[in-house]
mmCIF file of C-alpha atoms and ligand atoms in Angstrom:
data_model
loop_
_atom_site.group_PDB
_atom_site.id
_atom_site.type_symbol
_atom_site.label_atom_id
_atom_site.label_comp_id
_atom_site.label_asym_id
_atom_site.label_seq_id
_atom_site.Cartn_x
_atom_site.Cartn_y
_atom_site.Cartn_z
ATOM 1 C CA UNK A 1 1.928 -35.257 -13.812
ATOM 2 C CA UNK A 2 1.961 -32.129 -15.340
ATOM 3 C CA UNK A 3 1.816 -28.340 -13.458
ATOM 4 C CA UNK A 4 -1.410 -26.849 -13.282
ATOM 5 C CA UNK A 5 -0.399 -22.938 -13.134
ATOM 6 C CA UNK A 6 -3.306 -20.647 -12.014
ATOM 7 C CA UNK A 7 -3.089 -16.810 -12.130
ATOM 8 C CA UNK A 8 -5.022 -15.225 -9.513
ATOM 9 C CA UNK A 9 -7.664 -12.760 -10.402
ATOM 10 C CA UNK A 10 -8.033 -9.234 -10.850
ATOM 11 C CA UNK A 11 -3.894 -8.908 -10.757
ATOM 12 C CA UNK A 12 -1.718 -6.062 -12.522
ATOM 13 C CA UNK A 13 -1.713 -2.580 -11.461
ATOM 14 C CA UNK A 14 -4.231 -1.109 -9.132
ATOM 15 C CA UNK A 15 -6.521 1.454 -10.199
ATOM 16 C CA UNK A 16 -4.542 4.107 -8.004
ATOM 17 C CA UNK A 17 -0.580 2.512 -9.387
ATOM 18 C CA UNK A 18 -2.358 2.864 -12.723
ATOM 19 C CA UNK A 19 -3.288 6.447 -12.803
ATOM 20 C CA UNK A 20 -0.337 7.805 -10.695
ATOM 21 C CA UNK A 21 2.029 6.060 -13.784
ATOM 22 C CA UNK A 22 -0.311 7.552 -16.236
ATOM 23 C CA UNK A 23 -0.016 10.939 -14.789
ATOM 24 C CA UNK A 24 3.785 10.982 -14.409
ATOM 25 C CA UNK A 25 4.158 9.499 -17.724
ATOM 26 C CA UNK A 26 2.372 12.432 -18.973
ATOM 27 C CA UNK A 27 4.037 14.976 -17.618
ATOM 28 C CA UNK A 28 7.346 13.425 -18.333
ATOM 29 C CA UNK A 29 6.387 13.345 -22.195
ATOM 30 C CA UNK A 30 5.486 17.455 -21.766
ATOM 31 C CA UNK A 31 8.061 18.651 -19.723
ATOM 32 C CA UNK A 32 11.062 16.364 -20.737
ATOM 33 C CA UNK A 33 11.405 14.953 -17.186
ATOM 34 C CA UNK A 34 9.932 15.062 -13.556
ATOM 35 C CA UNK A 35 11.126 14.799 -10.184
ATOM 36 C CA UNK A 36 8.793 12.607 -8.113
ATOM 37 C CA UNK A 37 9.061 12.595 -4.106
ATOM 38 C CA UNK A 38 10.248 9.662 -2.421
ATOM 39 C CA UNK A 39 9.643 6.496 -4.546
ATOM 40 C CA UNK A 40 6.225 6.784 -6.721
ATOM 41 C CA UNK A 41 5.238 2.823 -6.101
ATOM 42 C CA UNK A 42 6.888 0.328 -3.865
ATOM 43 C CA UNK A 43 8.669 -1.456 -6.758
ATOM 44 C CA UNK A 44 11.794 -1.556 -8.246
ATOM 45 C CA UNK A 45 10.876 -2.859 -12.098
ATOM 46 C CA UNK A 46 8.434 0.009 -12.401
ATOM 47 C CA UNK A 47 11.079 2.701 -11.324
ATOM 48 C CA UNK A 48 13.793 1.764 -13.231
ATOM 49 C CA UNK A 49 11.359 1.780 -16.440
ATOM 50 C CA UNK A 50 10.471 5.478 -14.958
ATOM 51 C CA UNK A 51 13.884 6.486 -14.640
ATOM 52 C CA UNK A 52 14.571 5.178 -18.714
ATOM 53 C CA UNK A 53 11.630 8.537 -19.588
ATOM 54 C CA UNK A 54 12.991 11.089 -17.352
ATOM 55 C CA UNK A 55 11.810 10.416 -14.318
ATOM 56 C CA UNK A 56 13.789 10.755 -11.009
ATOM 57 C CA UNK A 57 13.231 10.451 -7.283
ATOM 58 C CA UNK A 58 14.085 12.769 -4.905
ATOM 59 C CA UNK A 59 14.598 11.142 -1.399
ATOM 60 C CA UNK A 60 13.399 14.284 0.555
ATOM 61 C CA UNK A 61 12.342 17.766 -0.062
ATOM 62 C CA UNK A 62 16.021 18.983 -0.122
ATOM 63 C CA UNK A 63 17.204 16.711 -2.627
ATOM 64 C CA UNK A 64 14.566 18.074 -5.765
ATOM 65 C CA UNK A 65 16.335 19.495 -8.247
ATOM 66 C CA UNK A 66 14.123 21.566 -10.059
ATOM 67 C CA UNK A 67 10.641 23.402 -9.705
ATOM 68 C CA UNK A 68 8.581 20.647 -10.256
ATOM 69 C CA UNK A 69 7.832 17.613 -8.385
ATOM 70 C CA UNK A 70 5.301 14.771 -8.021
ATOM 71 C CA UNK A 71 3.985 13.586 -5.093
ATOM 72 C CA UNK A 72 3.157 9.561 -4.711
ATOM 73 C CA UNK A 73 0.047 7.401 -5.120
ATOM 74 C CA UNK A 74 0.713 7.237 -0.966
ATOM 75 C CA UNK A 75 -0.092 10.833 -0.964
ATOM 76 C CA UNK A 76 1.548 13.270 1.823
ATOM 77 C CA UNK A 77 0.596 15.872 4.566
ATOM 78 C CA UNK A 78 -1.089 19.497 3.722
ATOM 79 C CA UNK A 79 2.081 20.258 5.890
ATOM 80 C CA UNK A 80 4.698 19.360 3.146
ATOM 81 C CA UNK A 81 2.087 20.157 0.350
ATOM 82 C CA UNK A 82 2.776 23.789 1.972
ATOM 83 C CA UNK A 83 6.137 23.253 2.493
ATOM 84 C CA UNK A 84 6.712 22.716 -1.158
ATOM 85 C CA UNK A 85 4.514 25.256 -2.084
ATOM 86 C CA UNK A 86 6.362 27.745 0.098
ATOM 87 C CA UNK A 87 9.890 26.557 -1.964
ATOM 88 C CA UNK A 88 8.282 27.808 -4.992
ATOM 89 C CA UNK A 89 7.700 24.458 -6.340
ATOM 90 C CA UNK A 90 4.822 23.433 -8.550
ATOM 91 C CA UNK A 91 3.356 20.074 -7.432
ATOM 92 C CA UNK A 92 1.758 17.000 -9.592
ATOM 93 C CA UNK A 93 -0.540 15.205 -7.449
ATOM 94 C CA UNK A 94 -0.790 11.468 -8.291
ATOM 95 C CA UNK A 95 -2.404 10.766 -4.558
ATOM 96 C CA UNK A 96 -4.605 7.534 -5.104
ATOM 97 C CA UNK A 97 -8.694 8.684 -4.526
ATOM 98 C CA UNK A 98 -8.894 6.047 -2.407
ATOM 99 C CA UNK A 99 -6.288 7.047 0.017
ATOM 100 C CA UNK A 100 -7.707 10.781 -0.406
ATOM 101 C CA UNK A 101 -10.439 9.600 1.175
ATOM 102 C CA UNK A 102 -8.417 8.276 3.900
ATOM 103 C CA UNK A 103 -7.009 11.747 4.606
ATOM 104 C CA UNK A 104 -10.499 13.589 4.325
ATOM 105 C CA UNK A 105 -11.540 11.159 7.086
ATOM 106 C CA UNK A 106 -8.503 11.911 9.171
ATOM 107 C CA UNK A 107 -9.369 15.723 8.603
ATOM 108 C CA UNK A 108 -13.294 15.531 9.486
ATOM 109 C CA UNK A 109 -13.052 13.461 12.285
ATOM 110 C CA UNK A 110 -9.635 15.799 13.804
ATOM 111 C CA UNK A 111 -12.237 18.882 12.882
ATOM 112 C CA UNK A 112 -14.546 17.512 14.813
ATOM 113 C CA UNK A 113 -12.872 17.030 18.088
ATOM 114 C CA UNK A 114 -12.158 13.441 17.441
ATOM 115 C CA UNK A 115 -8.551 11.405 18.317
ATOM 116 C CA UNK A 116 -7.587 10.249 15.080
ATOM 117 C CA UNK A 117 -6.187 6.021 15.261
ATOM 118 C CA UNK A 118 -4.796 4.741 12.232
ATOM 119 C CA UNK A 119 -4.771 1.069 12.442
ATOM 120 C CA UNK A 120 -1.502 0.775 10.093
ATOM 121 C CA UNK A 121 2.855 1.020 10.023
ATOM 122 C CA UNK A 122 3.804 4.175 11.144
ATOM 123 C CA UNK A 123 6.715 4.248 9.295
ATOM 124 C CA UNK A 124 4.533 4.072 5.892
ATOM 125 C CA UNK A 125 4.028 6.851 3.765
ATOM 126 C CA UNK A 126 0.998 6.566 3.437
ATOM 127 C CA UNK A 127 0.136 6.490 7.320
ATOM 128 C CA UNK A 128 2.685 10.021 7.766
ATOM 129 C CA UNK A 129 0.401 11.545 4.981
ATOM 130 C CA UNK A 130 -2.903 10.877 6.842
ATOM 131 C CA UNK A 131 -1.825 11.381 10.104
ATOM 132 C CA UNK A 132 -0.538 15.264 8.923
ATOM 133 C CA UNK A 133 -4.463 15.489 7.477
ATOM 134 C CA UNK A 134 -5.278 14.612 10.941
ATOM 135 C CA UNK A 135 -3.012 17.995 11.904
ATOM 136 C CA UNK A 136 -1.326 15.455 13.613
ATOM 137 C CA UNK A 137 -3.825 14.744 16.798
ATOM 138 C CA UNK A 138 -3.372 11.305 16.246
ATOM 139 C CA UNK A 139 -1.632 8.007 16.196
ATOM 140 C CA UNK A 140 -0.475 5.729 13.904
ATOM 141 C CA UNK A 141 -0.668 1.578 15.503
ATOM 142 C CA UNK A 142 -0.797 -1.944 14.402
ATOM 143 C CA UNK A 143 -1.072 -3.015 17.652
ATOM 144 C CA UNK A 144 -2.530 -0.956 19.988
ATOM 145 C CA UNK A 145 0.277 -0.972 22.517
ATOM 146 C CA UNK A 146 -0.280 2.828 23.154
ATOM 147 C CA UNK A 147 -3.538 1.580 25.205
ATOM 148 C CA UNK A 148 -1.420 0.161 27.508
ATOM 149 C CA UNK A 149 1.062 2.701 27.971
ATOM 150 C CA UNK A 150 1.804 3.391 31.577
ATOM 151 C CA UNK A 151 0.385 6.557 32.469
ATOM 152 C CA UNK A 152 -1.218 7.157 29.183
ATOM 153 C CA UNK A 153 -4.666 8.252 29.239
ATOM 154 C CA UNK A 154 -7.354 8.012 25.989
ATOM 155 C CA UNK A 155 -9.403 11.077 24.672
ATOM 156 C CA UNK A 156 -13.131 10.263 24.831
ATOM 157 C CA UNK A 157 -13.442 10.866 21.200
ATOM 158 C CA UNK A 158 -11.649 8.415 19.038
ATOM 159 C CA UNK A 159 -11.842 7.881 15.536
ATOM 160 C CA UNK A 160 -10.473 4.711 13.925
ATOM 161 C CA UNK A 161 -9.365 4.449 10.471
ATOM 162 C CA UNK A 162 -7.077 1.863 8.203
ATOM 163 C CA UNK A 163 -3.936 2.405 6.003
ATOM 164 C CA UNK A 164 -5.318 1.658 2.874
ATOM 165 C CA UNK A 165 -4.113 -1.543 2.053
ATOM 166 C CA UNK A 166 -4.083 -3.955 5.411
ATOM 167 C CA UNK A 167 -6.148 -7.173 5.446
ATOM 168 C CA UNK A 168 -9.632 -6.486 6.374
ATOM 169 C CA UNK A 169 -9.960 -8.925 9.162
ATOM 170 C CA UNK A 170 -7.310 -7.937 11.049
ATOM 171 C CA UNK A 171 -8.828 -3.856 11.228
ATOM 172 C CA UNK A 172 -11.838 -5.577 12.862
ATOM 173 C CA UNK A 173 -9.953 -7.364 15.380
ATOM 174 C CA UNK A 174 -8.050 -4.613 15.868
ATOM 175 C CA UNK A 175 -11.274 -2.146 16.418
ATOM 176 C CA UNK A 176 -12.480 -5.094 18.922
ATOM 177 C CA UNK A 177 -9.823 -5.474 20.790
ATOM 178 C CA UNK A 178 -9.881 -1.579 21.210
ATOM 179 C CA UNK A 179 -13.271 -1.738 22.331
ATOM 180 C CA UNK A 180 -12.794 -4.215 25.067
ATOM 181 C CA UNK A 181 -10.248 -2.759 26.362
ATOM 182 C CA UNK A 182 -10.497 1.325 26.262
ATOM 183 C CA UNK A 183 -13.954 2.108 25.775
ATOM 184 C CA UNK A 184 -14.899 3.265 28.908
ATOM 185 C CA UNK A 185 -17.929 5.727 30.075
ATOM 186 C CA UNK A 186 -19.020 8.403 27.823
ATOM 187 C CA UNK A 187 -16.395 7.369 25.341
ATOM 188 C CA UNK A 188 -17.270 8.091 21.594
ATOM 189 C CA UNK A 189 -16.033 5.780 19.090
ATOM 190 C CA UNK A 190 -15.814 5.907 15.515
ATOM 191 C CA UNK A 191 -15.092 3.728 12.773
ATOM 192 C CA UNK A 192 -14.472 4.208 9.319
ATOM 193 C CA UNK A 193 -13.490 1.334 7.028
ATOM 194 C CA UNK A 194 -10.714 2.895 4.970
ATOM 195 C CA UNK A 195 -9.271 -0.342 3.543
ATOM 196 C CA UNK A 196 -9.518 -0.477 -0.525
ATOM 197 C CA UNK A 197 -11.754 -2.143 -1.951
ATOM 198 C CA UNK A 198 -9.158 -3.234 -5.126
ATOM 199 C CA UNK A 199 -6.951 -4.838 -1.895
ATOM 200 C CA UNK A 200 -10.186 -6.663 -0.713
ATOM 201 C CA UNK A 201 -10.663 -8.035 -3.526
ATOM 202 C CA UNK A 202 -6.927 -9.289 -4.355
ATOM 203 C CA UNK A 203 -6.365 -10.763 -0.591
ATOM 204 C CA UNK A 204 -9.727 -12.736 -1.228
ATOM 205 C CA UNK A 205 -8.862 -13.924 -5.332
ATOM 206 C CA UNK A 206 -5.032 -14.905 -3.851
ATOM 207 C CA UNK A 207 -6.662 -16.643 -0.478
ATOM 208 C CA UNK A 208 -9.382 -18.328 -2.728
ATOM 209 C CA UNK A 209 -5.982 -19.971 -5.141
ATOM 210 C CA UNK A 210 -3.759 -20.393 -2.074
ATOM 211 C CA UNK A 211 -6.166 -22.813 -0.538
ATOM 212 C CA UNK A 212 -6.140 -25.153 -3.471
ATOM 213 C CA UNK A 213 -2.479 -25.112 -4.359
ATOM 214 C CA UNK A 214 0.943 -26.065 -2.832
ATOM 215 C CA UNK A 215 3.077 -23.593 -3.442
ATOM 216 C CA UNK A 216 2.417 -19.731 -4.329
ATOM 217 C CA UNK A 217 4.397 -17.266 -5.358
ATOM 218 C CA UNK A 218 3.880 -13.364 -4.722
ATOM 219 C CA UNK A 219 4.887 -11.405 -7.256
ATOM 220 C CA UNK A 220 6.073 -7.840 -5.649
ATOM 221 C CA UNK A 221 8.647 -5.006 -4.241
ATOM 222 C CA UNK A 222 9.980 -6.505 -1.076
ATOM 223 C CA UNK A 223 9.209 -3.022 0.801
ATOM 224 C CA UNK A 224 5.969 -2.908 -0.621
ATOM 225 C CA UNK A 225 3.093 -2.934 2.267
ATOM 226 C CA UNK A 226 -0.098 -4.546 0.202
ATOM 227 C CA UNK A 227 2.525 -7.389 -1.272
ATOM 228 C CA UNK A 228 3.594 -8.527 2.267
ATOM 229 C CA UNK A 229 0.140 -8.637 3.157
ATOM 230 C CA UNK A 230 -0.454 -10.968 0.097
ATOM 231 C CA UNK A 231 2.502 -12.929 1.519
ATOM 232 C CA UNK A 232 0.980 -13.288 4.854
ATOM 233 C CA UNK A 233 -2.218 -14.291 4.045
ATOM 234 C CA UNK A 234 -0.549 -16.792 1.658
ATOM 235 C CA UNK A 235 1.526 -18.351 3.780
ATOM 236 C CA UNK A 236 -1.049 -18.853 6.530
ATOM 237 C CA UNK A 237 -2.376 -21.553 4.296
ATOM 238 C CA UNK A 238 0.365 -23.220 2.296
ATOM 239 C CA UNK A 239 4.388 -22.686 1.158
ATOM 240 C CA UNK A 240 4.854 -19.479 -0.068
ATOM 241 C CA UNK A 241 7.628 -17.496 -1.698
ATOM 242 C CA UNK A 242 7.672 -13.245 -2.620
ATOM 243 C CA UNK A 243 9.749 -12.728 -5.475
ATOM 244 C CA UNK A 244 10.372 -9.267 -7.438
ATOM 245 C CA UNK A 245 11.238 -11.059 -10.793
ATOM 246 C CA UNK A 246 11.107 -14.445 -12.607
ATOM 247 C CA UNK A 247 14.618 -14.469 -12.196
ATOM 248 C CA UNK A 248 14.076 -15.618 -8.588
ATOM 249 C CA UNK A 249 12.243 -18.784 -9.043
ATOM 250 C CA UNK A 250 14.283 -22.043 -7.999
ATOM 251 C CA UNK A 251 13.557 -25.237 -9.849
ATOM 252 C CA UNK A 252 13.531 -27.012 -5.766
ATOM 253 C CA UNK A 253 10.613 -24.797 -5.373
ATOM 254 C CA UNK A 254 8.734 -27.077 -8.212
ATOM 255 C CA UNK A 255 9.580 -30.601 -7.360
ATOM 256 C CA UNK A 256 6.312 -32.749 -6.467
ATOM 257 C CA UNK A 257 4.153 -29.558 -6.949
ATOM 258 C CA UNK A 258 1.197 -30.497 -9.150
ATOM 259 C CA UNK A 259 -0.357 -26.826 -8.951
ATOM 260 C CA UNK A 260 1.052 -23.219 -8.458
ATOM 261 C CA UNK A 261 -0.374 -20.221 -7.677
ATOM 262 C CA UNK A 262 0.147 -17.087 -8.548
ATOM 263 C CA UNK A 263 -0.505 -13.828 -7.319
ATOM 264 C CA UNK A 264 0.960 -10.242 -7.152
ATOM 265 C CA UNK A 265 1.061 -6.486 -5.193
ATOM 266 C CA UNK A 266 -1.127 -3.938 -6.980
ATOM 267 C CA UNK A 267 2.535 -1.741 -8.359
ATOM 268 C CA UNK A 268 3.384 -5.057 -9.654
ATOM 269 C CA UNK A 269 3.132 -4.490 -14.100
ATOM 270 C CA UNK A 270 1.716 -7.069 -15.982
ATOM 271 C CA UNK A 271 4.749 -7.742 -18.001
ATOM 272 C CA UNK A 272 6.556 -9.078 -14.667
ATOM 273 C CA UNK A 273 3.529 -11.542 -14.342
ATOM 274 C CA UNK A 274 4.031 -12.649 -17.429
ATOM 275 C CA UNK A 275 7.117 -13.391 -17.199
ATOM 276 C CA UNK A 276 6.891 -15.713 -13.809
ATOM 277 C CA UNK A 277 4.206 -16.977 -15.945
ATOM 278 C CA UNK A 278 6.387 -18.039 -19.066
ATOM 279 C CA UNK A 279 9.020 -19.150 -16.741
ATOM 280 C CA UNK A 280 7.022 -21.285 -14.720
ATOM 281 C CA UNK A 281 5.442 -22.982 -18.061
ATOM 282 C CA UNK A 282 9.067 -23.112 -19.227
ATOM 283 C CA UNK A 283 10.526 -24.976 -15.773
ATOM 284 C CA UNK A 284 7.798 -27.270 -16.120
ATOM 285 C CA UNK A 285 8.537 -28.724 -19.039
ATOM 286 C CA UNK A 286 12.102 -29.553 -18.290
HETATM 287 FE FE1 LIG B 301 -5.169 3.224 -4.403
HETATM 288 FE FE2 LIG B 301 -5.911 0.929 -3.515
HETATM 289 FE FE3 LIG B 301 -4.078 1.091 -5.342
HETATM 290 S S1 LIG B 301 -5.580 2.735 -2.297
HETATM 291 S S2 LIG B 301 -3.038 2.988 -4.917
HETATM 292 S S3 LIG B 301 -6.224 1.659 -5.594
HETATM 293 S S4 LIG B 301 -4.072 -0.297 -3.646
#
């Protein structure tokens, strides 16, 4: 029987991967080079064709090099923005809008007296750059186990917000479950949905495949956060395997499948795709 391949919608880089490489690209071409803090997407085919036009990561503020560095598409806290500033060095700002809005959020709500939750990995960029907008009164969580912390007592005013890229349904059970269990008199609660709406729609086109195939692959950087939640969903509903490159693919994976899936994180470029795609045709025909 032959393989039925199907590529998932709406794949390729994100809006915010898109303009952050655009940006940097840019720069590079002008200036011969840039430094870029920390890794500028979570994926290592996009910065090694980076490093080929000039441009280099710097782990940590004491490792840049020069005067000139760009911050991520995860964006960072006002905090290092200063401390960079105060160092004398000019900063490119490839933050992602959508997780600008994040931070604004974080900021208002702080302003306004409010505890700032963000329903996300603490140890994600992303989350340390929102929670700094927050001027750190706040807490990063994917769980909620701070509730339950002996001892540990809520401000009335909470505000809830999302890391950018988790799976929508699970920041609603996650703002439920905080509602049954710490709202108590004369607490204020607010929510703000910060989840993108690019990772909506990509969990919902690779759910929509995943459910009609028996075996998908995920096409994305092992440490990259939106990817694993692709994975997750994925799996939840039949075999499926996260692989960087084509590369990866075992023939075992194929045997008796009569359709594959195929979907991919939003730093994942559209010439990997293609080339799980070619493979895939290829291995099928053998
Ligand atoms: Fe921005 Fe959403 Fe991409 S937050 S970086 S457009 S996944």
């Amino acid at each position: 029987m032959a393989l039925k391949i199907e590529k998932a919608a709406g794949i390729g880089f994100c809006f915010g991967v898109k303009r952050a490489i655009d940006i940097l690209e840019k720069v590079a071409r002008e200036r011969g080079g840039v430094e870029t803090l920390g890794a500028v997407v979570h994926n290592q085919q996009v910065l090694q064709r980076l490093a080929e036009i000039g441009i280099r990561v710097a782990k940590d503020v004491d490792d840049i090099q020069g005067n000139i560095v760009a911050i991520s598409s995860h964006g960072v806290s006002p905090q290092l923005e200063e401390e960079l500033r105060a160092r004398h060095i000019e900063i490119v700002n490839t933050t992602c809008p959508f997780v600008h809005r994040a931070q604004i959020t974080a900021r208002r709500l702080a302003e306004s007296g409010f505890f700032v939750v963000v329903y996300g990995d603490a140890n994600h960029p992303e989350v340390t750059g929102i929670l700094g907008w927050a001027n750190n009164r706040g807490i990063a969580t994917s769980n909620g186990e701070f509730m339950t912390r002996p001892g540990h007592q809520l401000p009335r005013r909470i505000g809830i917000l999302s890391q950018t890229t988790q799976i929508p349904a699970h920041f609603t059970g996650f703002v439920k479950n905080f509602i049954d269990s710490a709202l108590t008199k004369d607490s204020e609660l607010r929510i703000i949905d910060t989840i993108c709406h690019d990772i909506r729609l990509r969990q919902a086109a690779a759910l929509k495949i995943a459910n009609r195939v028996g075996l998908m692959l995920v096409i994305g950087g092992r440490n990259s956060a939106n990817t694993s939640h692709l994975v997750e969903l994925c799996s939840a509903v039949t075999t499926t395997y996260l692989i960087e490159t084509a590369d990866e693919i075992q023939s075992s994976w194929l045997q008796g499948q009569s359709r594959i899936g195929v979907t991919a994180g939003a730093s994942t470029a559209e010439q990997t795709i293609d080339e799980v795609l070619t493979r895939l045709k290829t291995m099928a025909q053998i």
